[in-house]
Amino acid sequence: MSIQDRYRLWTEDPYFDEETRQELREITDPQEIEDRFYTDLEFGTGGLRGIIGAGTNRMNKYVVRKVTQGLAECVCDHGQEGMRRGVVIAYDSRRYSPEFALEAALVLAKNGIKVYLFDALRPTPELSFTVRHLRALAGIVVTASHNPKIYNGYKVYWDDGGQVPPVKADQILARIEARESWLGIEPLSLEEAKRCGLLQIIGEEIDKPYLARVGKLALYPDLDKQKGKELSIVYTPLHGAGNILVRRALSELGFSSVNVVLEQEHPDPEFTTVPYPNPEIPATFELARKYGNAVKADLLLATDPDADRLGVALRTPQGDYIQLTGNQIGILLTYYILSQKKALGTLPDNATIIKTVASTDLADEVARYFNVQVENVLTGFKFIAEKEMEMEEGGWGTFEFGFEESYGYLAGDFVRDKDGIIASVILAEAALYYQQIEGRNFFAVLERIYQQFGYYLDDQESLALEGKLGKEEMALIMDSLRQEEIHELCGISIERFDDYELRIGKNFETGQTYPLKLPRSNVLRYSFEGGGFVMVRPSGTEPKIKFYFSVKADTLAGAEDFLRKVKEDVMQRINQIRAV
């Protein structure tokens, strides 16, 4: 079906509601029509994410219906038992999130599948927990995570509580693509779904056991109860789903001095106080800093709209606040968990941490110091969850902690995705422990780590390349880098080059190639001699190509100079490719 045929169908067929047809009829730009209909919104290993609007390449209820029908058919493949186990659905504070969640629930119910739908917005990690807790076959969370307000998305989870693995995602995609028609997918009525017992609303009965498991992750619960009030925290949910559970989790452990940023406390799909609801971005902490200055808070915490990511800013001795990078948070949590479990005698012999190839090599050095194994996986927390499950099933490792540089962290075995609630609790306890027991703050702890293992600094750059032309330009950049053998950057030798798309690596010192064991992915990684790397990959969730920089030096000044030079070198090369 041509672009014009698709456009005509969506503007004329009564299956599509009048609001949808009118929105499309008002478009006068041919390029806009092409962008909305030249393809279907891509269903990847994590699900969907796209701009809200009418069209096959947008997030709307008809796209949700079609994808959900594909998922429903895969659930039905598991027979009556799979249909009875059912699907859990959660959603965040974005535009149309409740509507899309209900639409998915009623399409599943139409297929005779049991659905557990949350009574209000909930964090993504709680959805992961609930799939495991209820022994459901699958889960859906309607969210676009930290993307701008014009986006929404649809993430699919399987029975282990992790994001749907590639094999299962391919099966769902095959069912979606096998259905050529957009017409005829009719959801069951809400009244009928409830009457038949196919739709069950859930809430507090899930919150309680989830929070109980979070609380058990505390290493020093008595310290938390006795001294938790001494740690002053400012928290912002950035208008999202973390507000209630983050505050309850901290309060139940004893952290009672928590001030919430009132202007950002309640759900707001417009995200009116932030240009971009992403805790990685310093601007998101602007209001939190004002609150922090007013109460002299030790920590500023921010979770993104679906509360799976955590951003942190620390109060300096001068009284201002410095934001930590995702890698710095990951290192602090890794060091705290491993060092304190070792001191308590609870660190098992087969202890393992899992991190992504985009995350700092400093974690590998810290882990080795504590005789802990490191598993490096592809970018995306689903790969951390898959490796954790592989360890459990194989009995060859005990998962202690997992993180990715993009502000995602996980401890415990009851959630299979990054968890901003868990991260908030462990980070608060770590800050309290160092404050009350060792008389130092996180800056001093980081400095001690750097002096022991070397100064690792990291940064990111990204290019926003939207639409069809953007995809083509990303492909050009990746192809050009893949064809050029880069042996040095800003005068520093590249020791190894790994191409995860071809699954081949090369050691430039020996000239030997070697196979890469990780799954195929469009990622290029350049490892420096002596430590650190540059990595390039198109984002799997945003119309961006990302550049990751991680450097190591003996001094902070040396690391800062190295980081500046390597960024300049790489981005100059990229600009030359784009100029061709």
XYZ file of C-alpha atoms in Angstrom:
580
model
C 0.000 0.000 0.000
C 1.432 3.381 -1.034
C 1.814 6.379 1.253
C -1.177 8.049 -0.399
C -3.270 4.898 -0.072
C -2.494 4.715 3.624
C -3.271 8.384 4.073
C -6.561 8.006 2.193
C -7.561 5.000 4.323
C -6.907 6.827 7.588
C -8.768 9.962 6.459
C -11.813 8.253 4.921
C -12.578 4.932 6.605
C -15.093 5.219 9.483
C -13.044 2.727 11.524
C -10.874 5.723 12.434
C -12.597 8.252 14.683
C -13.437 11.745 13.514
C -10.690 13.340 15.602
C -8.041 11.209 13.861
C -9.436 11.833 10.380
C -9.706 15.579 10.983
C -6.134 15.823 12.290
C -4.857 14.213 9.108
C -7.057 16.228 6.758
C -5.611 19.449 8.196
C -2.035 18.527 7.208
C -0.936 20.532 4.167
C 2.777 19.657 4.071
C 3.439 16.622 1.811
C 6.630 15.828 3.756
C 4.640 15.639 6.984
C 2.204 13.191 5.383
C 5.127 11.136 4.075
C 6.786 11.020 7.501
C 3.567 9.856 9.143
C 2.878 7.096 6.622
C 6.112 6.023 4.903
C 6.540 3.234 7.463
C 4.970 1.659 10.531
C 6.236 2.804 13.907
C 9.055 0.355 14.536
C 8.525 -2.434 17.047
C 11.953 -3.275 18.409
C 13.216 -5.480 21.215
C 11.790 -3.099 23.814
C 8.549 -2.189 22.076
C 7.480 1.120 20.534
C 8.344 4.765 21.005
C 7.254 7.668 18.835
C 5.660 11.075 18.490
C 2.009 11.213 19.519
C -0.295 11.760 16.557
C -2.335 10.156 13.800
C -0.631 7.911 11.254
C 1.132 4.572 10.982
C 4.453 6.104 12.085
C 3.017 7.774 15.188
C 1.837 6.762 18.653
C -1.963 6.531 18.709
C -4.663 4.117 19.796
C -4.792 2.356 16.424
C -1.073 1.579 16.539
C -1.564 0.412 20.125
C -4.431 -1.836 18.999
C -2.435 -3.441 16.210
C 0.645 -4.083 18.336
C -1.470 -5.397 21.202
C -3.267 -7.771 18.837
C 0.112 -9.170 17.817
C 1.069 -9.598 21.466
C -2.320 -11.190 22.210
C -1.809 -13.821 19.517
C 1.585 -14.713 21.026
C -0.012 -15.017 24.470
C -2.733 -17.256 23.028
C -0.017 -19.505 21.599
C 0.543 -20.573 25.222
C -2.998 -21.917 25.431
C -5.478 -21.494 28.246
C -2.763 -21.429 30.879
C -1.013 -18.486 29.212
C -4.309 -16.653 28.737
C -5.207 -17.278 32.386
C -1.800 -16.083 33.650
C -2.456 -12.959 31.658
C -0.790 -9.603 31.148
C -0.030 -6.787 33.619
C -0.347 -3.188 32.385
C 1.090 -0.018 33.936
C 1.425 3.533 32.626
C 3.077 6.851 33.444
C 1.982 10.503 33.392
C 2.304 11.230 29.686
C -0.438 12.356 27.330
C -2.773 9.483 26.478
C -0.906 7.034 28.742
C -4.075 6.017 30.659
C -6.058 5.836 27.412
C -3.449 3.729 25.609
C -3.159 1.421 28.646
C -6.920 0.866 28.719
C -7.029 0.346 24.943
C -4.377 -2.364 25.239
C -6.221 -3.964 28.161
C -9.501 -4.179 26.261
C -7.888 -5.593 23.099
C -6.306 -8.313 25.229
C -9.635 -8.957 26.943
C -11.299 -9.262 23.518
C -8.886 -12.154 22.909
C -9.944 -13.818 26.160
C -6.759 -12.885 28.016
C -6.748 -11.952 31.715
C -5.512 -8.398 32.316
C -4.220 -6.756 35.500
C -4.417 -2.973 35.086
C -3.027 -0.567 37.681
C -5.511 1.870 39.185
C -3.214 4.872 38.589
C 0.226 5.645 37.215
C 3.056 3.424 38.493
C 6.832 3.215 37.925
C 8.132 0.918 35.221
C 10.177 -1.171 37.705
C 7.022 -1.949 39.676
C 5.514 -3.347 36.477
C 8.542 -5.643 36.186
C 8.079 -6.731 39.804
C 4.365 -7.326 39.317
C 4.824 -9.619 36.326
C 6.998 -11.828 38.523
C 4.870 -11.407 41.642
C 1.629 -12.420 39.911
C 3.334 -14.999 37.684
C 1.827 -13.277 34.660
C 2.941 -14.292 31.187
C 3.677 -10.760 29.986
C 3.550 -7.085 30.877
C 3.058 -3.733 29.161
C 4.046 -0.300 30.368
C 2.888 2.759 28.455
C 5.736 5.260 28.738
C 8.292 7.194 26.735
C 10.610 7.311 29.747
C 12.601 10.575 29.713
C 11.745 11.693 26.159
C 10.145 15.095 25.421
C 6.422 15.591 25.988
C 5.512 14.996 22.327
C 6.479 11.306 22.704
C 4.827 8.263 24.161
C 5.715 4.593 24.002
C 4.796 1.003 24.713
C 7.266 -1.413 26.318
C 6.640 -5.158 26.459
C 7.871 -7.486 29.206
C 7.869 -11.264 29.416
C 7.316 -13.678 32.287
C 10.778 -13.242 33.829
C 9.935 -9.570 34.422
C 12.501 -8.372 31.884
C 11.872 -6.545 28.636
C 10.796 -8.972 25.954
C 13.916 -10.758 24.594
C 14.827 -10.510 20.886
C 13.457 -13.949 19.960
C 10.079 -13.233 21.520
C 10.067 -9.683 20.122
C 10.592 -11.145 16.643
C 7.633 -13.472 17.174
C 5.415 -10.555 18.200
C 6.661 -8.486 15.261
C 5.904 -11.352 12.855
C 2.290 -11.419 14.088
C 2.017 -7.642 13.741
C 3.412 -7.655 10.199
C 1.294 -10.642 9.157
C -1.789 -8.518 9.700
C -1.760 -6.165 6.718
C -5.079 -4.475 7.485
C -5.396 -1.739 10.080
C -9.140 -2.347 10.253
C -11.228 -4.675 12.346
C -9.371 -4.705 15.668
C -12.165 -3.898 18.098
C -11.538 -3.794 21.857
C -14.007 -5.343 24.294
C -16.150 -2.857 26.184
C -14.951 -1.933 29.672
C -18.188 -3.156 31.233
C -17.991 -6.535 29.478
C -14.321 -7.000 30.379
C -15.088 -6.438 34.061
C -18.251 -8.577 33.970
C -16.360 -11.507 32.464
C -13.579 -11.199 35.045
C -11.003 -10.530 32.352
C -10.031 -7.100 33.706
C -8.783 -6.772 37.283
C -7.738 -3.428 38.731
C -4.685 -3.612 41.015
C -2.896 -1.139 43.282
C -1.929 -1.098 46.946
C -1.893 -4.898 47.205
C 1.114 -4.751 44.834
C 2.748 -1.641 46.317
C 3.158 -3.207 49.777
C 5.107 -6.344 48.822
C 7.203 -4.358 46.340
C 8.217 -1.819 48.998
C 8.878 -4.613 51.481
C 11.376 -6.171 49.072
C 13.013 -2.789 48.434
C 13.446 -2.269 52.172
C 15.221 -5.611 52.569
C 18.043 -4.368 50.324
C 19.280 -2.075 53.109
C 22.671 -3.183 54.439
C 22.397 -1.177 57.653
C 18.683 -0.965 58.535
C 19.383 -0.088 62.178
C 21.580 2.830 61.133
C 18.857 3.982 58.751
C 16.222 3.918 61.485
C 18.372 5.629 64.089
C 20.147 8.235 61.973
C 18.162 8.483 58.725
C 16.593 11.773 59.753
C 20.089 13.319 59.851
C 20.406 13.082 56.065
C 18.630 15.956 54.330
C 17.232 15.075 50.909
C 15.380 17.041 48.242
C 13.475 14.849 45.809
C 11.691 15.595 42.549
C 9.662 13.090 40.521
C 9.735 15.501 37.541
C 5.930 15.299 37.220
C 6.123 11.538 36.878
C 5.331 8.211 38.517
C 8.000 8.065 41.223
C 6.531 10.486 43.742
C 4.623 8.121 46.050
C 6.850 5.059 46.019
C 10.211 6.837 46.294
C 9.007 8.830 49.302
C 7.380 5.799 50.924
C 10.472 3.652 50.417
C 12.739 6.278 51.991
C 10.315 6.993 54.837
C 9.805 3.337 55.754
C 13.566 2.920 56.166
C 13.891 6.004 58.383
C 14.802 8.804 55.959
C 12.260 11.309 57.213
C 14.020 14.533 56.165
C 12.821 14.400 52.556
C 11.537 17.574 50.924
C 9.669 17.170 47.660
C 9.804 19.850 44.959
C 6.153 20.928 45.124
C 6.080 22.434 41.619
C 7.100 19.045 40.184
C 5.292 16.749 42.619
C 2.115 16.024 40.708
C 1.698 14.345 37.304
C 1.824 16.786 34.413
C 1.923 15.494 30.814
C 3.141 18.913 29.654
C 6.171 18.822 31.972
C 5.704 22.553 32.349
C 8.646 23.187 34.703
C 11.309 21.361 32.669
C 12.240 21.608 28.989
C 13.072 17.903 28.914
C 12.144 15.529 31.790
C 15.510 13.799 31.883
C 17.540 13.617 35.145
C 20.715 13.450 33.060
C 20.245 17.131 32.118
C 21.373 19.812 34.619
C 18.365 22.055 33.882
C 16.033 19.471 35.432
C 17.641 20.197 38.828
C 17.036 23.959 38.716
C 14.062 23.943 41.103
C 15.574 21.193 43.254
C 18.673 23.356 43.743
C 16.538 26.186 45.101
C 14.909 23.812 47.567
C 18.297 22.368 48.444
C 19.755 25.783 49.185
C 16.779 26.608 51.392
C 17.147 23.509 53.593
C 20.890 22.869 53.060
C 20.107 19.418 51.696
C 22.901 16.865 51.424
C 21.428 15.197 48.315
C 19.198 16.187 45.417
C 17.435 13.200 43.831
C 15.415 13.173 40.604
C 13.613 10.305 38.899
C 12.402 10.441 35.305
C 8.679 10.183 34.399
C 8.495 6.391 34.685
C 10.922 6.338 37.646
C 13.371 3.812 36.268
C 16.266 6.308 36.147
C 17.834 8.304 38.970
C 19.806 11.538 38.772
C 21.796 12.896 41.733
C 23.372 16.217 42.707
C 25.607 16.653 45.778
C 26.085 19.648 48.043
C 29.651 20.955 47.980
C 31.484 22.460 50.979
C 30.893 25.848 49.334
C 27.135 25.276 49.462
C 26.339 24.818 45.770
C 25.378 21.574 44.020
C 27.292 19.468 41.519
C 25.484 16.844 39.458
C 27.024 13.400 39.246
C 27.306 11.519 35.991
C 25.577 8.191 35.584
C 28.951 6.470 35.738
C 29.878 8.233 38.980
C 26.601 7.139 40.591
C 27.188 3.611 39.334
C 30.718 3.565 40.765
C 29.612 4.906 44.155
C 26.884 2.275 44.396
C 29.187 -0.504 43.172
C 31.905 0.450 45.652
C 29.468 0.805 48.555
C 27.712 -2.520 47.961
C 30.892 -4.537 47.388
C 32.976 -2.957 50.150
C 30.252 -3.138 52.788
C 29.141 -6.658 51.933
C 32.780 -7.714 52.154
C 33.076 -6.010 55.541
C 29.861 -7.660 56.727
C 30.947 -11.050 55.433
C 27.969 -11.326 53.086
C 29.788 -11.026 49.749
C 29.587 -14.469 48.105
C 32.558 -16.077 46.371
C 30.757 -15.954 43.020
C 29.577 -12.340 43.372
C 29.024 -10.677 39.990
C 28.206 -7.209 38.733
C 26.777 -6.553 35.284
C 27.330 -3.387 33.271
C 26.999 -2.268 29.680
C 29.850 -1.773 27.227
C 28.991 1.947 27.254
C 29.673 2.209 30.991
C 32.973 3.104 32.643
C 35.849 0.623 32.798
C 36.472 1.883 36.337
C 33.765 -0.533 37.517
C 35.843 -3.434 36.168
C 38.836 -2.283 38.213
C 36.783 -1.846 41.401
C 35.206 -5.275 40.960
C 38.567 -6.951 40.398
C 39.864 -5.381 43.613
C 37.077 -7.129 45.549
C 37.529 -10.389 43.568
C 34.134 -9.888 41.985
C 33.350 -10.985 38.442
C 32.201 -8.467 35.801
C 29.867 -9.245 32.920
C 29.761 -6.642 30.143
C 26.659 -6.612 27.953
C 25.237 -4.524 25.118
C 23.694 -1.133 25.778
C 20.163 -1.484 27.101
C 19.082 -2.669 30.522
C 17.234 -5.624 29.036
C 20.636 -7.211 28.425
C 21.580 -6.776 32.084
C 18.310 -8.472 33.080
C 18.900 -11.302 30.594
C 22.404 -11.909 31.931
C 21.068 -11.932 35.513
C 18.506 -14.585 34.549
C 21.202 -16.580 32.722
C 23.315 -16.547 35.897
C 20.419 -17.705 38.034
C 19.427 -20.518 35.686
C 23.028 -21.627 35.180
C 23.976 -21.315 38.838
C 27.335 -19.752 38.010
C 27.100 -16.325 39.645
C 25.333 -14.261 42.297
C 24.037 -10.935 41.029
C 25.041 -8.066 43.293
C 24.514 -4.950 41.195
C 23.948 -3.803 37.627
C 24.176 -0.387 36.009
C 24.365 1.535 32.764
C 25.832 4.995 32.288
C 22.443 6.443 31.302
C 21.350 6.636 34.958
C 19.987 3.092 35.298
C 20.748 0.933 38.376
C 19.517 -2.317 39.910
C 20.128 -4.463 42.966
C 18.153 -7.454 44.219
C 16.503 -10.303 42.348
C 12.846 -9.217 42.310
C 12.959 -6.615 39.504
C 14.325 -7.189 36.019
C 14.795 -3.602 34.883
C 16.538 -0.481 36.094
C 14.847 0.850 39.207
C 14.928 4.451 40.429
C 13.244 3.524 43.703
C 15.845 0.880 44.581
C 18.655 3.235 43.522
C 17.262 6.076 45.681
C 17.183 3.870 48.777
C 20.676 2.404 48.385
C 22.200 5.755 47.504
C 20.588 7.434 50.522
C 21.881 4.689 52.813
C 25.371 4.929 51.310
C 25.419 8.701 51.858
C 24.245 8.202 55.454
C 26.842 5.503 56.132
C 29.742 7.617 54.881
C 28.416 10.681 56.716
C 27.763 9.012 60.085
C 30.357 6.213 60.205
C 33.314 7.470 58.169
C 32.741 11.237 58.465
C 33.058 11.877 54.739
C 30.819 12.780 51.807
C 30.519 11.253 48.355
C 33.093 13.667 46.910
C 35.691 12.320 49.341
C 34.689 8.735 48.537
C 35.037 9.368 44.783
C 38.432 10.991 45.313
C 39.602 7.948 47.279
C 38.447 5.681 44.446
C 40.167 7.833 41.808
C 43.433 7.910 43.771
C 43.370 4.137 44.063
C 42.317 3.203 40.533
C 43.006 6.255 38.354
C 40.991 9.289 37.291
C 38.227 8.172 34.952
C 36.112 10.886 33.344
C 33.263 10.397 30.937
C 30.939 12.434 28.766
C 28.467 12.112 25.922
C 27.557 13.922 22.749
C 24.553 13.212 20.567
C 23.179 14.368 17.241
C 19.412 14.586 16.838
C 18.608 13.261 13.356
C 14.859 12.892 12.947
C 12.665 11.332 10.304
C 13.584 9.399 7.198
C 16.513 11.667 6.268
C 17.838 11.416 9.802
C 17.914 7.623 9.618
C 19.802 7.810 6.340
C 22.377 10.209 7.790
C 22.922 7.959 10.835
C 23.517 5.024 8.500
C 26.049 7.108 6.528
C 27.988 7.989 9.692
C 28.108 4.392 10.919
C 29.096 3.033 7.497
C 31.873 5.611 7.103
C 33.347 4.876 10.545
C 33.097 1.145 9.920
C 35.060 1.415 6.678
C 37.805 3.650 8.092
C 40.347 1.931 10.343
C 41.083 4.506 13.080
C 44.337 3.698 14.908
C 44.543 6.776 17.128
C 42.475 9.653 18.463
C 44.130 12.950 19.487
C 47.478 11.163 19.468
C 46.459 8.319 21.810
C 46.715 4.818 20.373
C 43.608 2.692 19.904
C 44.367 -0.780 21.267
C 41.178 -2.567 20.162
C 38.320 -1.884 17.779
C 35.082 -3.826 18.293
C 32.300 -3.880 15.701
C 29.250 -5.431 17.330
C 27.255 -5.349 14.091
C 29.784 -7.609 12.375
C 30.596 -9.293 15.716
C 34.308 -8.968 15.038
C 37.007 -7.233 17.049
C 40.570 -6.373 16.125
C 43.645 -5.878 18.296
C 45.677 -3.207 16.521
C 48.833 -4.054 18.506
C 48.920 -7.661 17.293
C 46.850 -7.305 14.139
C 44.735 -10.256 15.208
C 40.943 -10.383 14.916
C 38.652 -12.152 17.354
C 34.936 -12.991 17.514
C 32.573 -10.988 19.731
C 30.180 -13.127 21.744
C 27.519 -10.503 22.413
C 24.433 -10.335 20.149
C 24.560 -8.353 16.926
C 24.078 -4.612 17.458
C 24.981 -1.489 15.501
C 27.737 -0.383 17.887
C 31.373 0.601 17.317
C 33.770 0.722 20.283
C 37.356 2.033 20.246
C 39.359 1.035 23.358
C 42.378 3.167 24.304
C 45.685 1.683 25.299
C 45.788 1.928 29.101
C 42.042 2.301 29.663
C 39.030 4.239 28.466
C 37.147 4.174 25.180
C 35.041 5.951 22.572
C 31.795 4.306 21.488
C 29.293 5.223 18.772
C 25.770 3.900 18.268
C 22.373 5.037 16.999
C 19.917 5.237 19.882
C 17.346 2.472 20.047
C 14.719 4.733 21.637
C 15.314 8.227 20.242
C 16.091 9.731 16.799
C 19.711 10.310 17.793
C 23.187 8.975 17.207
C 25.176 8.865 20.443
C 28.889 9.247 21.139
C 30.284 7.961 24.430
C 33.633 9.159 25.790
C 35.501 7.578 28.697
C 39.107 8.472 29.486
C 41.658 7.583 32.150
C 44.653 9.559 33.436
C 46.861 9.765 36.515
C 45.541 13.195 37.491
C 42.232 15.008 37.264
C 43.756 17.754 35.108
C 45.196 15.148 32.764
C 41.861 13.399 32.427
C 40.047 16.681 31.741
C 42.553 17.619 29.026
C 42.366 14.164 27.440
C 38.555 14.210 27.466
C 38.383 17.638 25.818
C 40.828 16.667 23.065
C 39.250 13.322 22.224
C 35.773 14.871 21.998
C 37.069 17.535 19.630
C 38.813 14.952 17.471
C 35.801 12.646 17.193
C 33.228 15.353 16.524
C 35.482 16.927 13.882
C 35.612 13.569 12.109
C 31.809 13.284 12.286
C 31.332 16.778 10.869
C 33.599 15.880 7.947
C 31.491 12.786 7.211
C 28.261 14.825 7.330
C 29.716 17.467 5.027
C 30.332 15.004 2.193
